[in-house]
Amino acid sequence: MSKILIRGAQVLGGEAQDVLIDGETIAAVGTGLSAEGATVVEAEGQVLLPGLVDLHTHLREPGREDSETVLTGTKAAARGGWTAVHAMANTFPVADTAGVVEQVWRLGRESGYCDVQPIGAVTVGLEGKQLAELGAMHDSAAGVKVFSDDGKCVDDAVIMRRALEYVKAFDGVVAQHAQEPRLTEGAQMNEGTVSAELGLGGWPAVAEESVIARDVLLAEHVGSRVHICHLSTAGSVEIVRWAKSRGIDVTAEVTPHHLLLTDELVRTYNPVYKVNPPLRTEKDVLALREALADGTIDIVATDHAPHPREDKDCEWAAAAMGMVGLETALSVVQQTMVDTGLLDWAGVAERMSVNPARIGRLEGHGRPVSAGEPANLTLVDPAYRGAVDPAGFASRSRNTPYEGRELPGRVTHTFLRGRATVIDGKLA
Ligand code: DOR
Ligand code: ZN
Ligand code: ZN
């Protein structure tokens, strides 16, 4: 393997430095490093981050290859600056056995664009009735440590308690999609003034908040670790803040779309804005940004949810829920958190690489940009401005809410263990 010299990049947004990659490893970080024998990447004005790690990606394989495959999803990930993604379990068949998680893990290894860490289902078939074989999935080649029924809530308190107790044996974590099912029957959007005006079934904040409150108390009771997926309300932030102040081992994520978009967009009836949990209000958006800045929310995770055209190009009520997000996440975070002064780039690295790798206990990712570390790196041009064009996406699906919207920042290069997966914004 050859040497690569990244010249003059602002490492974590700080002083300009050179970073020399030799083989799979960062060989040196400093100024005036020799370019001898190395391919040079001129990075003046660009920000170098540790490769991004997504704790929440839907790759759809096996079973919904019309939406995404492991290969297309990892290509999209590389373009977005990600070097590792956690693949959600709501596939067909569900990733609830060692066999299925090993299949996803193997497909990830073959893709070469991005590491894939499978997430295992908490319950058999995501049905919420019977605990899946968590131990067997952990002991498999896939080494599963994160378990989630995402798409569905583990709403039975006894099942949730048993799952939390079970994963303690191997320092695992349960990632909860917090949605009280009875309170959200027939729900189409956030419950509030807009849903009342449009006459659409509402999805009350309490449906999310009540489950989070229960689960942090359960985690405290059994002394386990719980992760809350896609926080979307100001009230959820308050509960997580309270739980952390009590010393409960809870972590939380927010999606880029919940940091930027509100339920006002539902007035367009464009199903591209239909997502679970739903887009909320301006007040919620501002609370989520503040919580991400102050550390109450630990990470940004995409909830990349690809859907084929036929599942989105239909009336609002019939449309599938979810948005693609891998290829736009960093730009949305730059706009909402960096360009607003709420976070610096070192803070972005914590929330999009270091913390997600730590929560998932994922080795080799989320490491410092320093000599001896694996060369998993992302180079961003923060001065770039451009309209989002889904035609250029590597994802098999195009259900982005940002089509035509101008967003800042562009991933120019992504390196996975020293190999460029993206060069000048294009897949290598
Ligand atoms: O919007 C969503 N889409 N939310 C989820 O929880 C599941 C996801 C999907 O799988 O499409
Ligand atoms: Zn979810
Ligand atoms: Zn999801």
Short mmCIF file of C-alpha atoms and ligand atoms in Angstrom, two decimals:
data_model
loop_
_atom_site.label_atom_id
_atom_site.label_comp_id
_atom_site.label_asym_id
_atom_site.label_seq_id
_atom_site.Cartn_x
_atom_site.Cartn_y
_atom_site.Cartn_z
CA MET A 1 0.00 0.00 0.00
CA SER A 2 1.13 3.49 -0.84
CA LYS A 3 1.64 6.61 1.19
CA ILE A 4 -0.75 9.54 1.13
CA LEU A 5 0.09 13.01 2.40
CA ILE A 6 -2.89 15.17 3.32
CA ARG A 7 -1.32 18.62 3.22
CA GLY A 8 -2.37 21.63 5.25
CA ALA A 9 -5.71 20.40 6.62
CA GLN A 10 -7.28 21.92 9.72
CA VAL A 11 -7.24 18.87 11.98
CA LEU A 12 -10.54 18.92 13.93
CA GLY A 13 -10.90 22.51 12.74
CA GLY A 14 -7.67 23.63 14.43
CA GLU A 15 -4.29 24.69 13.05
CA ALA A 16 -3.28 23.58 9.56
CA GLN A 17 -1.21 20.41 9.67
CA ASP A 18 0.01 17.63 7.41
CA VAL A 19 -1.17 14.09 7.97
CA LEU A 20 0.86 11.23 6.50
CA ILE A 21 -0.91 7.93 5.90
CA ASP A 22 1.27 4.85 5.44
CA GLY A 23 -0.63 1.71 4.57
CA GLU A 24 -3.62 1.40 6.89
CA THR A 25 -2.26 3.70 9.56
CA ILE A 26 -1.63 7.36 10.32
CA ALA A 27 2.18 7.52 10.31
CA ALA A 28 2.69 11.15 11.32
CA VAL A 29 0.87 14.41 12.05
CA GLY A 30 2.86 17.63 11.91
CA THR A 31 3.97 20.56 9.81
CA GLY A 32 6.24 20.39 6.78
CA LEU A 33 6.07 16.61 6.47
CA SER A 34 7.95 15.16 3.50
CA ALA A 35 5.86 14.22 0.49
CA GLU A 36 8.49 11.82 -0.80
CA GLY A 37 6.93 8.70 -2.23
CA ALA A 38 3.47 9.87 -1.30
CA THR A 39 0.36 10.86 -3.23
CA VAL A 40 -0.43 14.41 -2.12
CA VAL A 41 -3.92 15.63 -1.30
CA GLU A 42 -3.91 19.43 -1.09
CA ALA A 43 -6.26 20.23 1.78
CA GLU A 44 -5.79 23.92 2.44
CA GLY A 45 -8.95 25.39 3.99
CA GLN A 46 -10.41 21.94 4.58
CA VAL A 47 -11.27 20.30 7.87
CA LEU A 48 -10.00 16.82 8.72
CA LEU A 49 -12.17 14.70 10.99
CA PRO A 50 -12.00 11.11 12.22
CA GLY A 51 -14.15 8.97 9.91
CA LEU A 52 -17.81 9.38 10.81
CA VAL A 53 -19.65 6.54 12.57
CA ASP A 54 -23.40 6.13 12.17
CA LEU A 55 -25.21 4.27 14.94
CA HIS A 56 -28.47 4.15 12.99
CA THR A 57 -28.59 3.22 9.29
CA HIS A 58 -31.17 1.18 7.38
CA LEU A 59 -29.33 -0.77 4.66
CA ARG A 60 -32.42 -2.87 3.76
CA GLU A 61 -30.50 -6.00 2.76
CA PRO A 62 -31.66 -8.76 2.98
CA GLY A 63 -35.15 -8.41 1.59
CA ARG A 64 -35.65 -4.86 0.34
CA GLU A 65 -32.90 -4.58 -2.22
CA ASP A 66 -35.24 -2.40 -4.29
CA SER A 67 -34.63 0.35 -1.66
CA GLU A 68 -30.97 -0.20 -0.83
CA THR A 69 -28.29 -2.88 -0.65
CA VAL A 70 -25.31 -3.14 1.59
CA LEU A 71 -23.19 -2.13 -1.41
CA THR A 72 -25.22 0.94 -2.44
CA GLY A 73 -25.74 1.97 1.19
CA THR A 74 -22.04 1.78 1.99
CA LYS A 75 -21.23 3.76 -1.16
CA ALA A 76 -23.67 6.42 0.05
CA ALA A 77 -22.03 6.28 3.45
CA ALA A 78 -18.56 6.81 2.01
CA ARG A 79 -19.79 9.83 0.03
CA GLY A 80 -21.18 11.27 3.25
CA GLY A 81 -17.87 10.85 5.09
CA TRP A 82 -18.81 7.74 7.09
CA THR A 83 -16.30 4.96 7.67
CA ALA A 84 -18.59 2.76 9.77
CA VAL A 85 -22.34 2.31 9.92
CA HIS A 86 -24.54 0.23 12.19
CA ALA A 87 -27.14 -1.61 10.11
CA MET A 88 -30.62 -1.70 11.61
CA ALA A 89 -32.35 -5.03 12.10
CA ASN A 90 -35.72 -4.38 10.40
CA THR A 91 -34.81 -6.33 7.27
CA PHE A 92 -36.64 -9.29 5.64
CA PRO A 93 -35.92 -11.68 7.25
CA VAL A 94 -35.42 -9.69 10.43
CA ALA A 95 -31.85 -9.72 11.79
CA ASP A 96 -32.88 -11.67 14.87
CA THR A 97 -30.56 -14.68 14.55
CA ALA A 98 -26.81 -15.26 14.32
CA GLY A 99 -27.33 -16.38 10.71
CA VAL A 100 -28.83 -13.12 9.49
CA VAL A 101 -26.44 -10.79 11.34
CA GLU A 102 -23.51 -12.83 9.97
CA GLN A 103 -24.92 -12.46 6.46
CA VAL A 104 -25.09 -8.66 6.81
CA TRP A 105 -21.63 -8.58 8.37
CA ARG A 106 -20.19 -10.61 5.48
CA LEU A 107 -21.86 -8.39 2.86
CA GLY A 108 -20.33 -5.41 4.63
CA ARG A 109 -16.85 -6.89 4.49
CA GLU A 110 -17.25 -7.52 0.77
CA SER A 111 -18.45 -3.97 0.05
CA GLY A 112 -15.15 -2.34 0.91
CA TYR A 113 -16.57 1.19 1.08
CA CYS A 114 -17.41 1.37 4.74
CA ASP A 115 -17.39 -0.93 7.76
CA VAL A 116 -20.79 -2.44 8.55
CA GLN A 117 -21.65 -3.42 12.09
CA PRO A 118 -24.98 -5.27 12.23
CA ILE A 119 -27.52 -4.43 14.92
CA GLY A 120 -29.55 -7.37 16.22
CA ALA A 121 -33.28 -7.34 16.88
CA VAL A 122 -34.38 -7.30 20.52
CA THR A 123 -37.39 -9.54 19.89
CA VAL A 124 -38.16 -12.33 17.44
CA GLY A 125 -39.51 -10.83 14.21
CA LEU A 126 -39.62 -7.36 15.87
CA GLU A 127 -42.92 -8.55 17.29
CA GLY A 128 -42.21 -7.47 20.84
CA LYS A 129 -43.30 -10.81 22.31
CA GLN A 130 -40.25 -12.99 22.73
CA LEU A 131 -36.62 -12.07 23.31
CA ALA A 132 -34.40 -12.88 20.30
CA GLU A 133 -31.17 -14.85 20.69
CA LEU A 134 -29.14 -11.88 21.87
CA GLY A 135 -26.27 -14.00 23.19
CA ALA A 136 -25.92 -16.01 19.97
CA MET A 137 -25.84 -12.80 17.91
CA HIS A 138 -23.19 -11.37 20.22
CA ASP A 139 -21.10 -14.57 20.04
CA SER A 140 -21.37 -14.75 16.22
CA ALA A 141 -18.74 -13.45 13.80
CA ALA A 142 -20.81 -10.25 13.65
CA GLY A 143 -20.09 -9.60 17.36
CA VAL A 144 -23.35 -7.72 17.91
CA LYS A 145 -23.37 -5.31 20.83
CA VAL A 146 -26.27 -3.03 19.88
CA PHE A 147 -29.81 -4.40 19.84
CA SER A 148 -32.88 -2.61 18.55
CA ASP A 149 -36.38 -3.28 17.26
CA ASP A 150 -36.18 0.11 15.50
CA GLY A 151 -39.20 0.87 13.39
CA LYS A 152 -41.10 -0.56 16.33
CA CYS A 153 -40.96 0.18 20.01
CA VAL A 154 -40.16 -2.49 22.59
CA ASP A 155 -43.33 -1.52 24.40
CA ASP A 156 -43.67 -4.44 26.82
CA ALA A 157 -41.93 -3.35 30.02
CA VAL A 158 -41.02 -6.89 31.02
CA ILE A 159 -39.41 -7.66 27.66
CA MET A 160 -37.50 -4.37 27.84
CA ARG A 161 -36.35 -5.18 31.36
CA ARG A 162 -35.14 -8.65 30.32
CA ALA A 163 -33.29 -7.26 27.31
CA LEU A 164 -31.55 -4.66 29.46
CA GLU A 165 -30.57 -7.36 31.97
CA TYR A 166 -29.36 -9.74 29.26
CA VAL A 167 -27.01 -7.33 27.45
CA LYS A 168 -25.20 -6.48 30.68
CA ALA A 169 -23.36 -9.81 30.37
CA PHE A 170 -21.36 -8.47 27.41
CA ASP A 171 -21.57 -4.71 27.88
CA GLY A 172 -24.20 -4.44 25.16
CA VAL A 173 -26.83 -1.75 24.76
CA VAL A 174 -30.50 -1.65 23.84
CA ALA A 175 -31.38 1.15 21.40
CA GLN A 176 -35.02 2.05 21.86
CA HIS A 177 -37.36 3.50 19.22
CA ALA A 178 -39.55 5.28 21.78
CA GLN A 179 -43.13 5.27 20.54
CA GLU A 180 -46.05 4.24 22.72
CA PRO A 181 -48.10 2.28 20.17
CA ARG A 182 -51.60 2.93 21.51
CA LEU A 183 -51.01 6.69 21.68
CA THR A 184 -49.88 6.76 18.04
CA GLU A 185 -52.53 4.60 16.38
CA GLY A 186 -53.42 6.18 13.04
CA ALA A 187 -50.93 8.99 13.56
CA GLN A 188 -49.76 10.78 10.43
CA MET A 189 -47.69 13.69 11.76
CA ASN A 190 -46.81 15.62 14.92
CA GLU A 191 -49.83 16.36 17.12
CA GLY A 192 -50.18 20.13 17.37
CA THR A 193 -51.63 23.17 15.70
CA VAL A 194 -50.61 22.09 12.19
CA SER A 195 -52.16 18.62 12.52
CA ALA A 196 -55.34 20.22 13.86
CA GLU A 197 -55.52 22.59 10.88
CA LEU A 198 -54.81 19.84 8.36
CA GLY A 199 -57.11 17.36 10.05
CA LEU A 200 -54.40 14.70 10.14
CA GLY A 201 -54.07 12.20 12.97
CA GLY A 202 -51.57 13.48 15.50
CA TRP A 203 -48.58 11.85 17.11
CA PRO A 204 -48.32 13.36 20.59
CA ALA A 205 -44.96 14.16 22.18
CA VAL A 206 -46.07 12.18 25.22
CA ALA A 207 -46.01 8.96 23.17
CA GLU A 208 -42.23 9.37 22.89
CA GLU A 209 -41.58 10.91 26.28
CA SER A 210 -43.51 8.35 28.33
CA VAL A 211 -41.46 5.48 26.89
CA ILE A 212 -38.17 7.32 27.46
CA ALA A 213 -39.16 8.04 31.06
CA ARG A 214 -40.01 4.39 31.63
CA ASP A 215 -36.83 3.12 30.00
CA VAL A 216 -34.37 5.35 31.85
CA LEU A 217 -36.01 4.18 35.08
CA LEU A 218 -35.76 0.55 33.96
CA ALA A 219 -32.09 1.05 33.06
CA GLU A 220 -31.49 2.52 36.50
CA HIS A 221 -33.36 -0.32 38.18
CA VAL A 222 -31.37 -3.09 36.49
CA GLY A 223 -28.09 -1.15 36.29
CA SER A 224 -27.84 -1.37 32.54
CA ARG A 225 -27.15 0.84 29.57
CA VAL A 226 -29.92 2.19 27.35
CA HIS A 227 -29.68 4.27 24.18
CA ILE A 228 -32.60 6.36 22.92
CA CYS A 229 -32.95 6.62 19.15
CA HIS A 230 -33.92 9.83 17.36
CA LEU A 231 -35.05 12.19 20.14
CA SER A 232 -37.56 14.58 18.64
CA THR A 233 -39.17 16.65 21.39
CA ALA A 234 -38.13 19.27 23.92
CA GLY A 235 -39.71 17.12 26.62
CA SER A 236 -37.56 14.11 25.68
CA VAL A 237 -34.51 16.32 26.13
CA GLU A 238 -35.69 17.26 29.63
CA ILE A 239 -36.12 13.61 30.63
CA VAL A 240 -32.70 12.57 29.33
CA ARG A 241 -31.11 15.56 31.06
CA TRP A 242 -32.77 14.56 34.33
CA ALA A 243 -31.73 10.91 33.91
CA LYS A 244 -28.11 11.86 33.26
CA SER A 245 -28.10 14.14 36.30
CA ARG A 246 -29.15 11.10 38.36
CA GLY A 247 -26.25 9.08 36.98
CA ILE A 248 -28.40 6.78 34.83
CA ASP A 249 -26.40 5.19 32.01
CA VAL A 250 -28.43 6.63 29.13
CA THR A 251 -27.24 7.96 25.78
CA ALA A 252 -29.31 9.67 23.12
CA GLU A 253 -29.22 10.54 19.46
CA VAL A 254 -30.78 13.16 17.21
CA THR A 255 -31.15 13.00 13.43
CA PRO A 256 -30.07 15.79 11.08
CA HIS A 257 -33.67 16.24 9.92
CA HIS A 258 -34.92 16.83 13.45
CA LEU A 259 -32.23 19.51 13.82
CA LEU A 260 -33.45 21.41 10.77
CA LEU A 261 -37.02 20.71 9.66
CA THR A 262 -40.42 21.36 11.28
CA ASP A 263 -43.98 20.12 10.90
CA GLU A 264 -44.84 23.30 8.96
CA LEU A 265 -43.47 21.39 5.94
CA VAL A 266 -46.31 18.87 6.17
CA ARG A 267 -48.59 21.60 4.79
CA THR A 268 -47.09 20.76 1.38
CA TYR A 269 -48.44 17.20 1.72
CA ASN A 270 -45.17 16.09 0.14
CA PRO A 271 -44.54 12.59 1.57
CA VAL A 272 -40.81 13.24 1.51
CA TYR A 273 -41.43 14.95 4.88
CA LYS A 274 -43.17 11.92 6.38
CA VAL A 275 -40.93 10.31 8.94
CA ASN A 276 -41.04 8.44 12.23
CA PRO A 277 -40.71 10.11 14.71
CA PRO A 278 -42.42 13.01 12.92
CA LEU A 279 -41.00 16.45 12.27
CA ARG A 280 -41.91 18.57 15.30
CA THR A 281 -42.02 22.32 16.04
CA GLU A 282 -39.49 25.13 16.00
CA LYS A 283 -39.36 25.00 19.80
CA ASP A 284 -38.42 21.30 19.66
CA VAL A 285 -35.77 21.92 17.00
CA LEU A 286 -34.12 24.62 19.11
CA ALA A 287 -34.20 22.41 22.24
CA LEU A 288 -32.59 19.55 20.30
CA ARG A 289 -29.80 21.79 19.01
CA GLU A 290 -29.11 23.12 22.48
CA ALA A 291 -29.11 19.58 23.94
CA LEU A 292 -26.68 18.37 21.27
CA ALA A 293 -24.42 21.30 22.06
CA ASP A 294 -24.46 20.81 25.85
CA GLY A 295 -23.96 17.03 25.68
CA THR A 296 -27.42 15.96 26.83
CA ILE A 297 -27.75 14.40 23.39
CA ASP A 298 -24.58 12.40 22.72
CA ILE A 299 -24.64 11.84 18.99
CA VAL A 300 -26.05 12.64 15.59
CA ALA A 301 -27.29 9.50 13.81
CA THR A 302 -28.83 9.57 10.37
CA ASP A 303 -31.76 7.12 10.55
CA HIS A 304 -31.02 6.81 6.81
CA ALA A 305 -34.28 5.21 5.66
CA PRO A 306 -34.31 4.58 1.91
CA HIS A 307 -37.64 3.91 0.20
CA PRO A 308 -38.32 3.29 -3.50
CA ARG A 309 -40.24 5.86 -5.52
CA GLU A 310 -43.48 3.89 -5.52
CA ASP A 311 -43.57 3.89 -1.69
CA LYS A 312 -43.11 7.68 -1.52
CA ASP A 313 -44.78 9.06 -4.67
CA CYS A 314 -48.30 8.59 -3.39
CA GLU A 315 -50.79 10.32 -1.12
CA TRP A 316 -49.56 11.33 2.33
CA ALA A 317 -51.54 8.72 4.26
CA ALA A 318 -50.25 5.81 2.16
CA ALA A 319 -46.60 6.88 1.98
CA ALA A 320 -43.80 5.05 3.78
CA MET A 321 -42.04 6.82 6.63
CA GLY A 322 -38.39 7.80 6.43
CA MET A 323 -35.75 9.84 4.63
CA VAL A 324 -32.33 9.07 3.20
CA GLY A 325 -29.65 10.90 5.14
CA LEU A 326 -26.15 9.50 4.77
CA GLU A 327 -25.09 11.84 1.95
CA THR A 328 -26.39 15.07 3.49
CA ALA A 329 -25.92 14.59 7.24
CA LEU A 330 -22.65 16.44 7.68
CA SER A 331 -23.90 19.41 5.65
CA VAL A 332 -27.05 19.66 7.77
CA VAL A 333 -24.97 19.48 10.94
CA GLN A 334 -22.66 22.20 9.61
CA GLN A 335 -25.64 24.44 8.85
CA THR A 336 -27.52 23.87 12.10
CA MET A 337 -24.66 23.48 14.60
CA VAL A 338 -21.37 24.85 13.23
CA ASP A 339 -22.48 27.83 11.16
CA THR A 340 -24.78 28.85 14.06
CA GLY A 341 -21.83 28.82 16.48
CA LEU A 342 -23.31 26.08 18.67
CA LEU A 343 -20.51 23.59 17.99
CA ASP A 344 -16.95 23.70 16.68
CA TRP A 345 -15.55 20.95 14.45
CA ALA A 346 -13.97 19.16 17.40
CA GLY A 347 -17.47 19.01 18.87
CA VAL A 348 -18.79 17.57 15.60
CA ALA A 349 -16.05 14.90 15.68
CA GLU A 350 -17.14 13.94 19.20
CA ARG A 351 -20.80 13.64 18.25
CA MET A 352 -20.45 12.00 14.84
CA SER A 353 -17.45 9.74 15.38
CA VAL A 354 -16.03 9.38 18.90
CA ASN A 355 -19.28 9.04 20.85
CA PRO A 356 -21.13 6.73 18.44
CA ALA A 357 -18.10 4.39 18.31
CA ARG A 358 -17.99 4.40 22.10
CA ILE A 359 -21.72 3.71 22.51
CA GLY A 360 -21.50 0.83 20.01
CA ARG A 361 -18.19 -0.41 21.53
CA LEU A 362 -16.85 -0.37 17.98
CA GLU A 363 -13.11 -0.82 17.76
CA GLY A 364 -10.83 1.01 15.32
CA HIS A 365 -13.22 3.92 14.78
CA GLY A 366 -13.79 7.21 16.56
CA ARG A 367 -10.08 7.41 17.35
CA PRO A 368 -7.89 10.52 17.65
CA VAL A 369 -6.25 11.87 14.50
CA SER A 370 -2.74 10.95 15.61
CA ALA A 371 0.20 8.74 14.68
CA GLY A 372 -0.35 5.03 15.13
CA GLU A 373 -4.13 5.18 14.77
CA PRO A 374 -6.05 3.50 11.94
CA ALA A 375 -6.36 5.92 9.01
CA ASN A 376 -10.14 6.30 9.06
CA LEU A 377 -10.53 9.94 8.06
CA THR A 378 -12.92 12.41 6.48
CA LEU A 379 -11.90 15.61 4.73
CA VAL A 380 -14.54 18.33 4.45
CA ASP A 381 -14.58 21.58 2.50
CA PRO A 382 -16.70 23.81 4.77
CA ALA A 383 -16.65 26.76 2.34
CA TYR A 384 -18.52 24.82 -0.34
CA ARG A 385 -22.12 25.84 -1.06
CA GLY A 386 -24.36 23.91 -3.39
CA ALA A 387 -27.89 22.74 -3.99
CA VAL A 388 -28.63 19.12 -3.12
CA ASP A 389 -29.07 17.05 -6.27
CA PRO A 390 -30.36 13.55 -5.53
CA ALA A 391 -29.40 12.47 -9.06
CA GLY A 392 -25.83 12.38 -7.78
CA PHE A 393 -26.58 10.13 -4.81
CA ALA A 394 -24.95 6.73 -4.52
CA SER A 395 -27.93 5.49 -2.52
CA ARG A 396 -30.41 3.42 -4.49
CA SER A 397 -33.19 5.65 -3.11
CA ARG A 398 -33.79 9.37 -3.59
CA ASN A 399 -36.24 10.22 -0.80
CA THR A 400 -34.39 13.28 0.48
CA PRO A 401 -36.20 16.27 1.96
CA TYR A 402 -33.37 18.55 0.78
CA GLU A 403 -33.72 18.32 -3.01
CA GLY A 404 -32.78 21.71 -4.45
CA ARG A 405 -31.97 23.14 -1.03
CA GLU A 406 -28.62 24.89 -0.70
CA LEU A 407 -26.52 23.32 2.06
CA PRO A 408 -22.99 24.17 3.16
CA GLY A 409 -20.00 21.87 3.14
CA ARG A 410 -18.91 18.93 1.03
CA VAL A 411 -17.01 15.76 1.83
CA THR A 412 -14.08 15.77 -0.58
CA HIS A 413 -12.22 12.66 0.63
CA THR A 414 -12.98 9.68 2.80
CA PHE A 415 -10.29 7.20 3.85
CA LEU A 416 -11.05 3.73 5.18
CA ARG A 417 -7.94 2.21 6.77
CA GLY A 418 -5.73 4.28 4.50
CA ARG A 419 -7.60 3.55 1.28
CA ALA A 420 -9.48 6.42 -0.36
CA THR A 421 -13.15 5.50 -0.77
CA VAL A 422 -13.98 9.02 -1.97
CA ILE A 423 -11.67 11.30 -3.97
CA ASP A 424 -12.68 14.88 -4.87
CA GLY A 425 -16.27 14.09 -3.88
CA LYS A 426 -16.50 11.03 -6.13
CA LEU A 427 -16.45 7.36 -5.23
CA ALA A 428 -12.99 5.92 -5.71
O1 DOR B 1 -39.00 6.95 9.51
C1 DOR B 1 -38.61 5.85 9.85
N1 DOR B 1 -38.25 4.93 8.94
N2 DOR B 1 -38.55 5.56 11.14
C2 DOR B 1 -38.29 4.33 11.58
O2 DOR B 1 -38.28 4.12 12.77
C3 DOR B 1 -38.07 3.22 10.63
C4 DOR B 1 -37.59 3.75 9.35
C5 DOR B 1 -37.65 2.74 8.25
O3 DOR B 1 -37.21 1.57 8.45
O4 DOR B 1 -38.06 3.08 7.15
ZN ZN B 2 -36.92 4.52 14.68
ZN ZN B 3 -34.57 3.87 12.07
#
